[in-house]
């Protein structure tokens, strides 16, 4: 249940996102953000608010640990839509967290993979990948490098 303990606190975030998805694009745009995370349920979950000032938007994540299944669910909402996205679910092993789920992009069903890696007391890496072919191939489309504020 303590997998996300490292994330409690305030962070500076260096972000890069793929400009166009599923078109073989290799152009990324970069921007910065700030994130604050606090635990809930005695460590059985956390809430995060992240701001991207140059983009003029923000996001909210709710992470909950399923005690019976021994896995995390991560729920995301962005200020652009105000909608809670479908969750991704997964676990940590050997210092890396991998989370999978189903969603849509431009009306097409996709698989989603989020990973947390390179975790230290002062830094961490988050990456998002999408798949159009049931997870046979993945396209990385968003990377965030976190450093403790």
XYZ file of C-alpha atoms in Angstrom:
149
model
C 0.000 0.000 0.000
C 2.999 2.333 0.290
C 3.966 2.280 -3.402
C 3.056 5.931 -3.982
C 4.539 7.269 -0.716
C 7.441 8.695 -2.739
C 5.028 11.030 -4.525
C 3.705 12.917 -1.499
C 4.638 16.592 -1.661
C 5.273 19.247 -4.296
C 6.998 18.726 -7.633
C 8.288 20.631 -10.642
C 7.458 18.845 -13.865
C 9.224 18.890 -17.245
C 6.768 17.583 -19.833
C 6.880 16.590 -23.466
C 3.941 15.422 -25.549
C 3.756 13.971 -29.005
C 2.259 16.531 -31.363
C 0.071 14.100 -33.362
C -1.000 10.606 -32.320
C -1.021 7.475 -34.492
C 0.401 9.166 -37.596
C 4.086 8.303 -37.269
C 4.809 11.765 -35.879
C 8.170 12.329 -34.201
C 7.604 15.978 -33.244
C 7.243 16.635 -29.537
C 6.333 19.874 -27.774
C 7.665 20.730 -24.345
C 6.091 22.555 -21.419
C 6.383 22.713 -17.648
C 4.083 22.125 -14.739
C 3.800 21.920 -10.987
C 2.212 19.115 -9.039
C 1.094 18.609 -5.455
C 0.129 15.227 -4.056
C -1.217 14.265 -0.656
C -2.154 10.897 0.841
C -5.672 9.804 1.765
C -6.938 6.768 3.699
C -3.674 6.479 5.661
C -1.695 5.781 2.486
C -4.351 3.660 0.789
C -4.707 6.353 -1.827
C -3.693 9.837 -2.823
C -4.933 12.882 -4.673
C -2.874 15.008 -7.009
C -3.461 18.354 -8.632
C -1.162 19.293 -11.501
C -1.012 22.668 -13.254
C 0.343 23.446 -16.718
C 0.453 27.258 -16.738
C 1.708 27.700 -20.309
C -1.131 25.490 -21.580
C -3.730 27.175 -19.375
C -5.079 23.941 -17.936
C -4.728 21.542 -15.050
C -5.499 17.985 -14.038
C -6.552 15.924 -11.067
C -5.604 12.328 -10.265
C -7.158 10.008 -7.712
C -5.182 6.867 -6.892
C -6.758 4.119 -4.799
C -5.296 0.849 -3.532
C -7.608 -2.166 -3.759
C -6.754 -4.071 -0.573
C -8.238 -7.374 -1.768
C -6.703 -7.375 -5.248
C -3.448 -5.725 -4.118
C -3.494 -3.299 -7.053
C -3.859 0.392 -7.725
C -6.452 2.183 -9.810
C -5.612 5.617 -11.190
C -8.408 7.976 -12.195
C -7.716 11.220 -14.147
C -9.766 14.323 -14.871
C -8.623 17.331 -16.872
C -9.825 20.909 -16.603
C -10.477 21.128 -20.357
C -13.384 18.667 -20.185
C -14.110 18.277 -16.487
C -14.699 14.568 -17.140
C -13.287 11.653 -15.155
C -11.456 9.378 -17.609
C -11.646 5.558 -17.416
C -9.153 4.243 -14.830
C -5.923 2.397 -15.430
C -5.108 -0.452 -13.046
C -1.824 -2.062 -12.068
C 0.949 -2.726 -9.599
C 4.525 -1.907 -8.719
C 7.345 -4.453 -9.044
C 11.074 -3.856 -8.583
C 10.662 -0.065 -8.321
C 8.469 0.328 -11.420
C 4.713 0.780 -11.658
C 2.754 -0.367 -14.721
C -0.925 0.436 -15.185
C -3.253 -0.569 -18.040
C -6.730 0.354 -19.147
C -9.138 0.904 -22.013
C -10.177 4.240 -23.489
C -10.990 5.856 -26.824
C -9.129 8.297 -29.046
C -10.955 10.076 -31.858
C -13.789 7.578 -31.432
C -11.540 4.503 -31.759
C -10.948 2.049 -28.898
C -7.401 2.126 -27.531
C -5.363 0.475 -24.813
C -3.602 2.780 -22.360
C -0.357 2.077 -20.511
C 1.037 4.378 -17.810
C 4.351 3.723 -16.116
C 6.209 5.166 -13.135
C 9.971 4.536 -13.163
C 13.370 5.932 -12.135
C 11.907 6.674 -8.699
C 14.186 8.308 -6.106
C 13.551 10.550 -3.128
C 13.859 13.622 -5.340
C 12.780 12.523 -8.814
C 10.539 10.211 -10.813
C 9.518 9.569 -14.413
C 5.966 9.062 -15.723
C 5.143 7.920 -19.251
C 1.919 7.348 -21.177
C 1.564 5.062 -24.196
C -1.435 4.208 -26.389
C -2.097 1.176 -28.549
C -4.576 0.790 -31.421
C -3.919 -2.959 -31.810
C -4.866 -4.451 -28.429
C -1.412 -3.834 -26.967
C 0.724 -5.519 -29.631
C 2.466 -2.196 -30.347
C 2.619 0.973 -28.269
C 3.167 4.636 -29.111
C 4.663 6.789 -26.376
C 2.869 10.147 -26.373
C 3.505 11.920 -23.060
C 6.528 11.908 -20.740
C 6.836 13.808 -17.463
C 10.055 14.115 -15.466
C 9.357 15.065 -11.836
C 11.838 16.808 -9.521
C 10.987 17.639 -5.954
C 10.178 21.317 -5.424
